[in-house]
Amino acid sequence: MTATSGALSTIRLAEIIGDLGGELHGDADRCVARIASLENAGPADLSFVAQARLRPLLERSAAGVLVVREDLREAALARGAAVIVTPDPYLYYARLTRWFAARRRPVVAAGVHPSAVIGRGVELHPSAHVGAQAVIEDGARIAAGAVIGPQCLVGADAVLGEGTRLIASVRFGAGCVIGARGTLQPGAVIGSDGFGFAPHQGRWEKIEQLGSVVIGDDVDIGANTCIDRGALDDTVLADGVKLDNLIQIAHNVRIGAHTAMAGCVGVAGSARIGAHCTFGGAAMVLGHLEIVDHVHVSAGSFVMSSLTKPGQYSGVFPIDDNASWEKNAATLRQLHTLRSRLRALEKKIEP
């Protein structure tokens, strides 16, 4: 690699193709400095086109390298750019961002910062990193390559899997478990007490939350997201779950593999959510419901009953399958006009 004035070094296309594949049309020795949007890319930048509807942007882009599907190859070549053809440019882009990041991210050295506090009986792999003012309480187990960033707390008897990263100021509660290659963004709280209180004579008696949080492999949890520990059984997130920022997962919730939730989603206690589901921003799920695999809930929707069939669901009045909701929404927008017409008709037929 050759150094540039930017944060990244320039990288030969031959290196990218060698590691990520793709069909290259152009000079393999051509270098790129960064990945950029179609609108802002320059001759030293790489960009991608994931959808045919973005062809006008492609035709105006100054990107030096374009990642496209086969049907856009000629249009990209006509711009004078080098072209990488791949069946799924968006997936290629995702992998390329990780490839670039691995080269620009500073290497985290193994070891423990002098200001960190390590409890008794902690199993800390020699290749793990513990940052400034981090605290690891008694009996915790930290696997190879794990990173505990500055001011993080790992509770007593908690377990962090291989390569899992707590970026900064993460609270990972006592007895909680996360598998390999997880990422917890700053401010995430795992294993806080669930909201459990028993009413008694006009007051609330606290119910101690005796369960834990168990998280699988390859799970990403966004900034300031909170996952409550179970009341008796555990709160469980299966492999590959992706949670955005500011999400609330209440006690005893179970989320299936590779389900993804956008920001500000709230899931009430004991809900059961299947695998490969998606939830748009600010969607809400009532407690004690069951949502099967492959359900997709639109942003701002309110799930008030179990969803037992895969599909897309939208709405708050109440939630329905998406096709029916769109028809009802269109009718609702005409309701005032229909009401006026009905009143006029009634006046005509009145005796």
Short mmCIF file of C-alpha atoms in Angstrom, two decimals:
data_model
loop_
_atom_site.label_atom_id
_atom_site.label_comp_id
_atom_site.label_asym_id
_atom_site.label_seq_id
_atom_site.Cartn_x
_atom_site.Cartn_y
_atom_site.Cartn_z
CA MET A 1 0.00 0.00 0.00
CA THR A 2 1.08 3.56 -0.70
CA ALA A 3 0.45 6.28 1.87
CA THR A 4 -1.95 9.14 1.05
CA SER A 5 -2.91 12.32 2.84
CA GLY A 6 -6.16 10.76 4.07
CA ALA A 7 -6.82 8.39 6.96
CA LEU A 8 -6.56 5.42 4.61
CA SER A 9 -3.74 4.21 2.42
CA THR A 10 -4.42 3.72 -1.26
CA ILE A 11 -5.19 0.12 -2.14
CA ARG A 12 -4.71 -1.66 -5.45
CA LEU A 13 -7.78 -3.19 -7.03
CA ALA A 14 -5.83 -6.43 -7.38
CA GLU A 15 -5.78 -6.68 -3.55
CA ILE A 16 -9.53 -6.17 -3.30
CA ILE A 17 -10.34 -8.68 -6.04
CA GLY A 18 -7.88 -11.18 -4.58
CA ASP A 19 -9.61 -11.14 -1.20
CA LEU A 20 -13.26 -10.42 -2.08
CA GLY A 21 -13.63 -11.70 -5.64
CA GLY A 22 -15.68 -10.09 -8.37
CA GLU A 23 -15.11 -9.65 -12.09
CA LEU A 24 -12.76 -6.74 -12.72
CA HIS A 25 -12.97 -4.64 -15.88
CA GLY A 26 -10.02 -2.25 -15.80
CA ASP A 27 -6.47 -1.89 -14.56
CA ALA A 28 -5.74 -4.18 -11.60
CA ASP A 29 -2.98 -1.79 -10.51
CA ARG A 30 -5.39 1.11 -10.19
CA CYS A 31 -5.56 2.39 -6.61
CA VAL A 32 -8.45 3.65 -4.51
CA ALA A 33 -8.22 5.75 -1.35
CA ARG A 34 -11.68 5.34 0.14
CA ILE A 35 -15.25 4.14 -0.31
CA ALA A 36 -17.64 7.00 -1.05
CA SER A 37 -21.25 7.67 -2.08
CA LEU A 38 -22.06 8.05 -5.77
CA GLU A 39 -22.73 11.76 -5.26
CA ASN A 40 -19.47 12.52 -3.45
CA ALA A 41 -17.01 10.04 -4.96
CA GLY A 42 -14.04 11.35 -6.89
CA PRO A 43 -11.56 9.74 -9.32
CA ALA A 44 -9.59 8.12 -6.47
CA ASP A 45 -12.71 6.69 -4.80
CA LEU A 46 -14.77 3.51 -5.05
CA SER A 47 -18.57 3.52 -5.02
CA PHE A 48 -21.33 1.01 -5.67
CA VAL A 49 -24.76 0.81 -7.29
CA ALA A 50 -27.16 -1.63 -5.67
CA GLN A 51 -30.36 -0.79 -7.60
CA ALA A 52 -31.14 -0.05 -11.25
CA ARG A 53 -33.18 3.02 -10.21
CA LEU A 54 -29.88 4.66 -9.19
CA ARG A 55 -28.58 4.58 -12.75
CA PRO A 56 -28.94 8.39 -13.17
CA LEU A 57 -26.62 8.86 -10.17
CA LEU A 58 -24.20 6.36 -11.67
CA GLU A 59 -24.13 8.27 -14.95
CA ARG A 60 -23.26 11.51 -13.13
CA SER A 61 -20.81 10.03 -10.65
CA ALA A 62 -17.11 10.85 -10.82
CA ALA A 63 -16.13 7.65 -8.98
CA GLY A 64 -12.96 6.05 -10.29
CA VAL A 65 -14.17 2.54 -9.47
CA LEU A 66 -17.77 1.28 -9.52
CA VAL A 67 -19.19 -1.94 -8.11
CA VAL A 68 -22.27 -2.95 -10.13
CA ARG A 69 -24.44 -5.83 -11.25
CA GLU A 70 -23.96 -7.25 -14.72
CA ASP A 71 -26.90 -5.27 -16.16
CA LEU A 72 -25.15 -1.97 -15.30
CA ARG A 73 -21.68 -2.96 -16.45
CA GLU A 74 -21.76 -1.11 -19.78
CA ALA A 75 -23.22 2.03 -18.23
CA ALA A 76 -20.44 2.03 -15.63
CA LEU A 77 -17.72 1.42 -18.23
CA ALA A 78 -19.08 4.30 -20.31
CA ARG A 79 -18.14 6.61 -17.42
CA GLY A 80 -14.48 5.64 -17.89
CA ALA A 81 -14.38 4.00 -14.48
CA ALA A 82 -12.87 0.68 -13.55
CA VAL A 83 -15.73 -1.72 -12.86
CA ILE A 84 -16.17 -4.65 -10.48
CA VAL A 85 -19.14 -6.82 -11.48
CA THR A 86 -20.78 -8.88 -8.74
CA PRO A 87 -24.26 -10.43 -8.29
CA ASP A 88 -25.00 -8.40 -5.14
CA PRO A 89 -23.22 -5.02 -4.99
CA TYR A 90 -24.71 -4.14 -1.61
CA LEU A 91 -23.33 -7.32 -0.05
CA TYR A 92 -19.98 -6.64 -1.73
CA TYR A 93 -20.05 -3.12 -0.27
CA ALA A 94 -20.75 -4.51 3.22
CA ARG A 95 -17.81 -6.89 3.01
CA LEU A 96 -15.60 -4.21 1.54
CA THR A 97 -16.31 -1.82 4.43
CA ARG A 98 -15.14 -4.47 6.88
CA TRP A 99 -12.09 -5.15 4.68
CA PHE A 100 -11.20 -1.44 4.65
CA ALA A 101 -11.92 -1.03 8.37
CA ALA A 102 -9.59 -3.90 9.26
CA ARG A 103 -6.80 -1.95 7.57
CA ARG A 104 -7.55 1.45 9.12
CA ARG A 105 -8.61 0.46 12.63
CA PRO A 106 -5.70 0.72 15.09
CA VAL A 107 -4.53 -2.63 16.37
CA VAL A 108 -5.66 -3.11 19.96
CA ALA A 109 -2.76 -4.41 21.98
CA ALA A 110 -3.31 -7.28 24.37
CA GLY A 111 -3.00 -6.48 28.03
CA VAL A 112 -4.58 -4.59 30.91
CA HIS A 113 -4.42 -0.82 31.34
CA PRO A 114 -2.86 0.19 34.67
CA SER A 115 -6.05 1.98 35.75
CA ALA A 116 -8.29 -1.06 35.17
CA VAL A 117 -9.60 -3.05 38.14
CA ILE A 118 -9.59 -6.85 37.92
CA GLY A 119 -11.45 -8.88 40.55
CA ARG A 120 -10.58 -12.18 42.12
CA GLY A 121 -10.76 -15.40 40.15
CA VAL A 122 -11.13 -13.67 36.77
CA GLU A 123 -10.17 -15.83 33.78
CA LEU A 124 -8.60 -13.35 31.39
CA HIS A 125 -7.06 -14.71 28.18
CA PRO A 126 -3.58 -13.27 27.53
CA SER A 127 -4.69 -11.96 24.11
CA ALA A 128 -7.61 -9.95 25.52
CA HIS A 129 -7.49 -6.18 25.96
CA VAL A 130 -8.81 -4.28 28.99
CA GLY A 131 -8.98 -0.50 28.61
CA ALA A 132 -8.58 2.43 30.95
CA GLN A 133 -10.77 2.48 34.08
CA ALA A 134 -12.56 -0.72 33.09
CA VAL A 135 -13.78 -2.98 35.89
CA ILE A 136 -14.01 -6.76 35.71
CA GLU A 137 -15.67 -8.26 38.76
CA ASP A 138 -14.95 -11.55 40.48
CA GLY A 139 -15.18 -14.78 38.54
CA ALA A 140 -15.76 -13.28 35.09
CA ARG A 141 -14.37 -15.15 32.08
CA ILE A 142 -12.92 -13.24 29.14
CA ALA A 143 -12.01 -15.26 26.03
CA ALA A 144 -9.23 -14.84 23.48
CA GLY A 145 -9.15 -11.59 21.53
CA ALA A 146 -11.95 -9.96 23.52
CA VAL A 147 -11.79 -6.18 23.89
CA ILE A 148 -13.15 -4.40 26.95
CA GLY A 149 -13.02 -0.69 26.20
CA PRO A 150 -12.52 2.23 28.56
CA GLN A 151 -14.90 2.58 31.51
CA CYS A 152 -16.70 -0.69 30.80
CA LEU A 153 -18.05 -2.88 33.60
CA VAL A 154 -18.13 -6.66 33.32
CA GLY A 155 -20.11 -8.11 36.21
CA ALA A 156 -19.28 -11.03 38.44
CA ASP A 157 -19.31 -14.44 36.72
CA ALA A 158 -20.15 -12.90 33.35
CA VAL A 159 -18.77 -14.53 30.18
CA LEU A 160 -17.43 -12.77 27.06
CA GLY A 161 -16.78 -14.95 24.02
CA GLU A 162 -13.83 -14.92 21.67
CA GLY A 163 -13.32 -11.69 19.76
CA THR A 164 -16.27 -9.89 21.36
CA ARG A 165 -15.83 -6.13 21.73
CA LEU A 166 -17.29 -3.79 24.35
CA ILE A 167 -16.49 -0.45 22.75
CA ALA A 168 -16.71 1.94 25.72
CA SER A 169 -18.87 2.59 28.82
CA VAL A 170 -20.76 -0.68 28.38
CA ARG A 171 -22.41 -2.29 31.42
CA PHE A 172 -22.40 -6.06 31.08
CA GLY A 173 -24.17 -7.45 34.12
CA ALA A 174 -23.36 -10.20 36.55
CA GLY A 175 -23.88 -13.71 35.20
CA CYS A 176 -24.67 -12.55 31.67
CA VAL A 177 -23.20 -14.42 28.71
CA ILE A 178 -22.31 -13.38 25.16
CA GLY A 179 -20.78 -15.59 22.48
CA ALA A 180 -18.07 -14.94 19.92
CA ARG A 181 -17.55 -11.87 17.71
CA GLY A 182 -20.18 -9.71 19.37
CA THR A 183 -20.05 -5.91 19.36
CA LEU A 184 -21.62 -3.70 22.04
CA GLN A 185 -21.63 0.01 21.27
CA PRO A 186 -21.09 2.71 23.93
CA GLY A 187 -23.70 2.98 26.64
CA ALA A 188 -25.28 -0.42 26.07
CA VAL A 189 -26.62 -1.99 29.28
CA ILE A 190 -26.95 -5.77 29.42
CA GLY A 191 -28.52 -7.41 32.44
CA SER A 192 -30.22 -4.50 34.15
CA ASP A 193 -33.20 -5.46 36.32
CA GLY A 194 -36.41 -6.15 34.49
CA PHE A 195 -39.48 -4.09 35.37
CA GLY A 196 -41.07 -6.35 37.96
CA PHE A 197 -43.25 -5.13 40.85
CA ALA A 198 -46.19 -6.67 42.72
CA PRO A 199 -49.03 -4.35 43.82
CA HIS A 200 -49.82 -4.42 47.54
CA GLN A 201 -52.10 -2.02 49.40
CA GLY A 202 -51.52 0.81 46.96
CA ARG A 203 -47.77 0.31 46.86
CA TRP A 204 -45.36 -1.70 44.71
CA GLU A 205 -43.23 -4.57 46.05
CA LYS A 206 -40.10 -5.23 44.00
CA ILE A 207 -39.71 -8.65 42.40
CA GLU A 208 -36.05 -9.59 42.33
CA GLN A 209 -34.89 -10.48 38.82
CA LEU A 210 -33.13 -13.81 39.23
CA GLY A 211 -32.51 -14.73 35.60
CA SER A 212 -29.74 -13.64 33.27
CA VAL A 213 -29.17 -12.54 29.67
CA VAL A 214 -27.79 -15.09 27.22
CA ILE A 215 -26.57 -13.78 23.86
CA GLY A 216 -25.32 -15.89 20.96
CA ASP A 217 -22.52 -15.41 18.44
CA ASP A 218 -22.18 -12.51 15.96
CA VAL A 219 -24.63 -10.25 17.76
CA ASP A 220 -24.43 -6.45 17.41
CA ILE A 221 -26.02 -4.20 20.03
CA GLY A 222 -26.30 -0.45 19.47
CA ALA A 223 -25.52 2.53 21.66
CA ASN A 224 -27.69 3.02 24.75
CA THR A 225 -29.70 -0.10 24.08
CA CYS A 226 -30.92 -1.90 27.22
CA ILE A 227 -31.57 -5.62 27.60
CA ASP A 228 -33.12 -6.64 30.92
CA ARG A 229 -32.25 -9.84 32.72
CA GLY A 230 -35.00 -12.40 33.16
CA ALA A 231 -37.22 -12.57 36.20
CA LEU A 232 -36.78 -16.34 36.55
CA ASP A 233 -35.83 -17.69 33.12
CA ASP A 234 -33.22 -15.93 30.99
CA THR A 235 -33.65 -13.24 28.36
CA VAL A 236 -32.22 -14.79 25.18
CA LEU A 237 -30.86 -13.36 21.93
CA ALA A 238 -29.90 -16.03 19.40
CA ASP A 239 -26.99 -15.93 16.92
CA GLY A 240 -26.75 -13.06 14.48
CA VAL A 241 -29.29 -10.72 16.10
CA LYS A 242 -28.75 -7.05 15.19
CA LEU A 243 -30.09 -4.29 17.44
CA ASP A 244 -29.84 -0.58 16.65
CA ASN A 245 -29.49 2.26 19.16
CA LEU A 246 -31.96 3.10 21.94
CA ILE A 247 -33.82 -0.21 21.94
CA GLN A 248 -35.52 -1.66 25.01
CA ILE A 249 -35.72 -5.45 25.37
CA ALA A 250 -37.64 -6.36 28.51
CA HIS A 251 -37.21 -9.35 30.80
CA ASN A 252 -37.71 -12.90 29.53
CA VAL A 253 -37.94 -11.85 25.87
CA ARG A 254 -36.59 -14.35 23.34
CA ILE A 255 -35.37 -13.21 19.93
CA GLY A 256 -34.60 -15.71 17.19
CA ALA A 257 -31.52 -15.93 15.01
CA HIS A 258 -30.70 -13.11 12.57
CA THR A 259 -33.61 -10.90 13.56
CA ALA A 260 -32.88 -7.17 13.19
CA MET A 261 -34.45 -4.15 14.91
CA ALA A 262 -34.04 -0.47 14.02
CA GLY A 263 -33.74 2.34 16.55
CA CYS A 264 -36.23 2.95 19.37
CA VAL A 265 -38.00 -0.41 19.09
CA GLY A 266 -39.55 -1.54 22.36
CA VAL A 267 -40.34 -5.17 23.23
CA ALA A 268 -42.32 -5.86 26.39
CA GLY A 269 -41.70 -8.76 28.74
CA SER A 270 -41.93 -12.41 27.75
CA ALA A 271 -42.55 -11.75 24.05
CA ARG A 272 -41.30 -14.54 21.78
CA ILE A 273 -39.91 -13.36 18.44
CA GLY A 274 -38.85 -15.74 15.70
CA ALA A 275 -35.84 -15.89 13.40
CA HIS A 276 -35.16 -13.66 10.37
CA CYS A 277 -37.67 -11.01 11.45
CA THR A 278 -37.24 -7.27 10.98
CA PHE A 279 -38.70 -4.35 12.95
CA GLY A 280 -38.69 -0.78 11.66
CA GLY A 281 -37.81 2.15 13.89
CA ALA A 282 -40.09 2.82 16.87
CA ALA A 283 -42.11 -0.37 16.38
CA MET A 284 -43.63 -1.64 19.62
CA VAL A 285 -44.42 -5.19 20.73
CA LEU A 286 -46.69 -6.01 23.65
CA GLY A 287 -45.65 -8.62 26.17
CA HIS A 288 -46.46 -12.33 26.18
CA LEU A 289 -46.99 -12.41 22.39
CA GLU A 290 -45.57 -14.84 19.86
CA ILE A 291 -44.20 -13.69 16.50
CA VAL A 292 -43.23 -16.44 14.08
CA ASP A 293 -40.19 -16.52 11.78
CA HIS A 294 -39.95 -14.18 8.77
CA VAL A 295 -42.29 -11.48 10.06
CA HIS A 296 -41.49 -7.91 9.00
CA VAL A 297 -43.02 -5.09 11.03
CA SER A 298 -43.04 -1.59 9.53
CA ALA A 299 -41.71 1.47 11.35
CA GLY A 300 -43.99 2.91 14.01
CA SER A 301 -46.29 -0.12 14.06
CA PHE A 302 -47.80 -1.45 17.27
CA VAL A 303 -48.01 -5.22 17.59
CA MET A 304 -50.95 -5.89 19.92
CA SER A 305 -51.56 -9.58 19.22
CA SER A 306 -49.53 -12.60 18.18
CA LEU A 307 -48.48 -12.83 14.54
CA THR A 308 -48.73 -16.45 13.49
CA LYS A 309 -48.09 -16.13 9.75
CA PRO A 310 -44.94 -14.83 8.02
CA GLY A 311 -45.32 -11.58 6.10
CA GLN A 312 -45.16 -7.81 6.35
CA TYR A 313 -47.34 -6.02 8.90
CA SER A 314 -48.07 -2.33 9.35
CA GLY A 315 -50.22 0.02 11.33
CA VAL A 316 -51.58 1.06 14.67
CA PHE A 317 -55.34 0.86 14.10
CA PRO A 318 -54.79 -2.07 14.66
CA ILE A 319 -51.90 -3.87 13.01
CA ASP A 320 -52.87 -5.95 9.97
CA ASP A 321 -51.21 -7.67 7.05
CA ASN A 322 -49.60 -4.99 4.91
CA ALA A 323 -51.86 -5.28 1.85
CA SER A 324 -55.03 -4.90 3.93
CA TRP A 325 -53.51 -2.06 5.94
CA GLU A 326 -52.65 -0.10 2.77
CA LYS A 327 -56.24 -0.44 1.51
CA ASN A 328 -57.66 0.64 4.87
CA ALA A 329 -55.24 3.57 5.07
CA ALA A 330 -56.24 4.74 1.59
CA THR A 331 -59.91 4.52 2.54
CA LEU A 332 -59.31 6.39 5.78
CA ARG A 333 -57.83 9.35 3.88
CA GLN A 334 -61.08 9.61 1.90
CA LEU A 335 -63.32 9.28 4.95
CA HIS A 336 -64.14 13.00 5.31
CA THR A 337 -65.11 13.29 1.63
CA LEU A 338 -67.24 10.15 1.83
CA ARG A 339 -68.94 11.50 4.98
CA SER A 340 -69.80 14.78 3.23
CA ARG A 341 -71.17 12.96 0.20
CA LEU A 342 -73.25 10.66 2.41
CA ARG A 343 -74.78 13.62 4.27
CA ALA A 344 -75.63 15.35 1.00
CA LEU A 345 -77.28 12.15 -0.26
CA GLU A 346 -79.27 11.76 2.97
CA LYS A 347 -80.61 15.31 2.62
CA LYS A 348 -81.80 14.55 -0.92
CA ILE A 349 -83.75 11.48 0.13
CA GLU A 350 -85.23 12.90 3.34
CA PRO A 351 -89.06 13.11 3.13
#
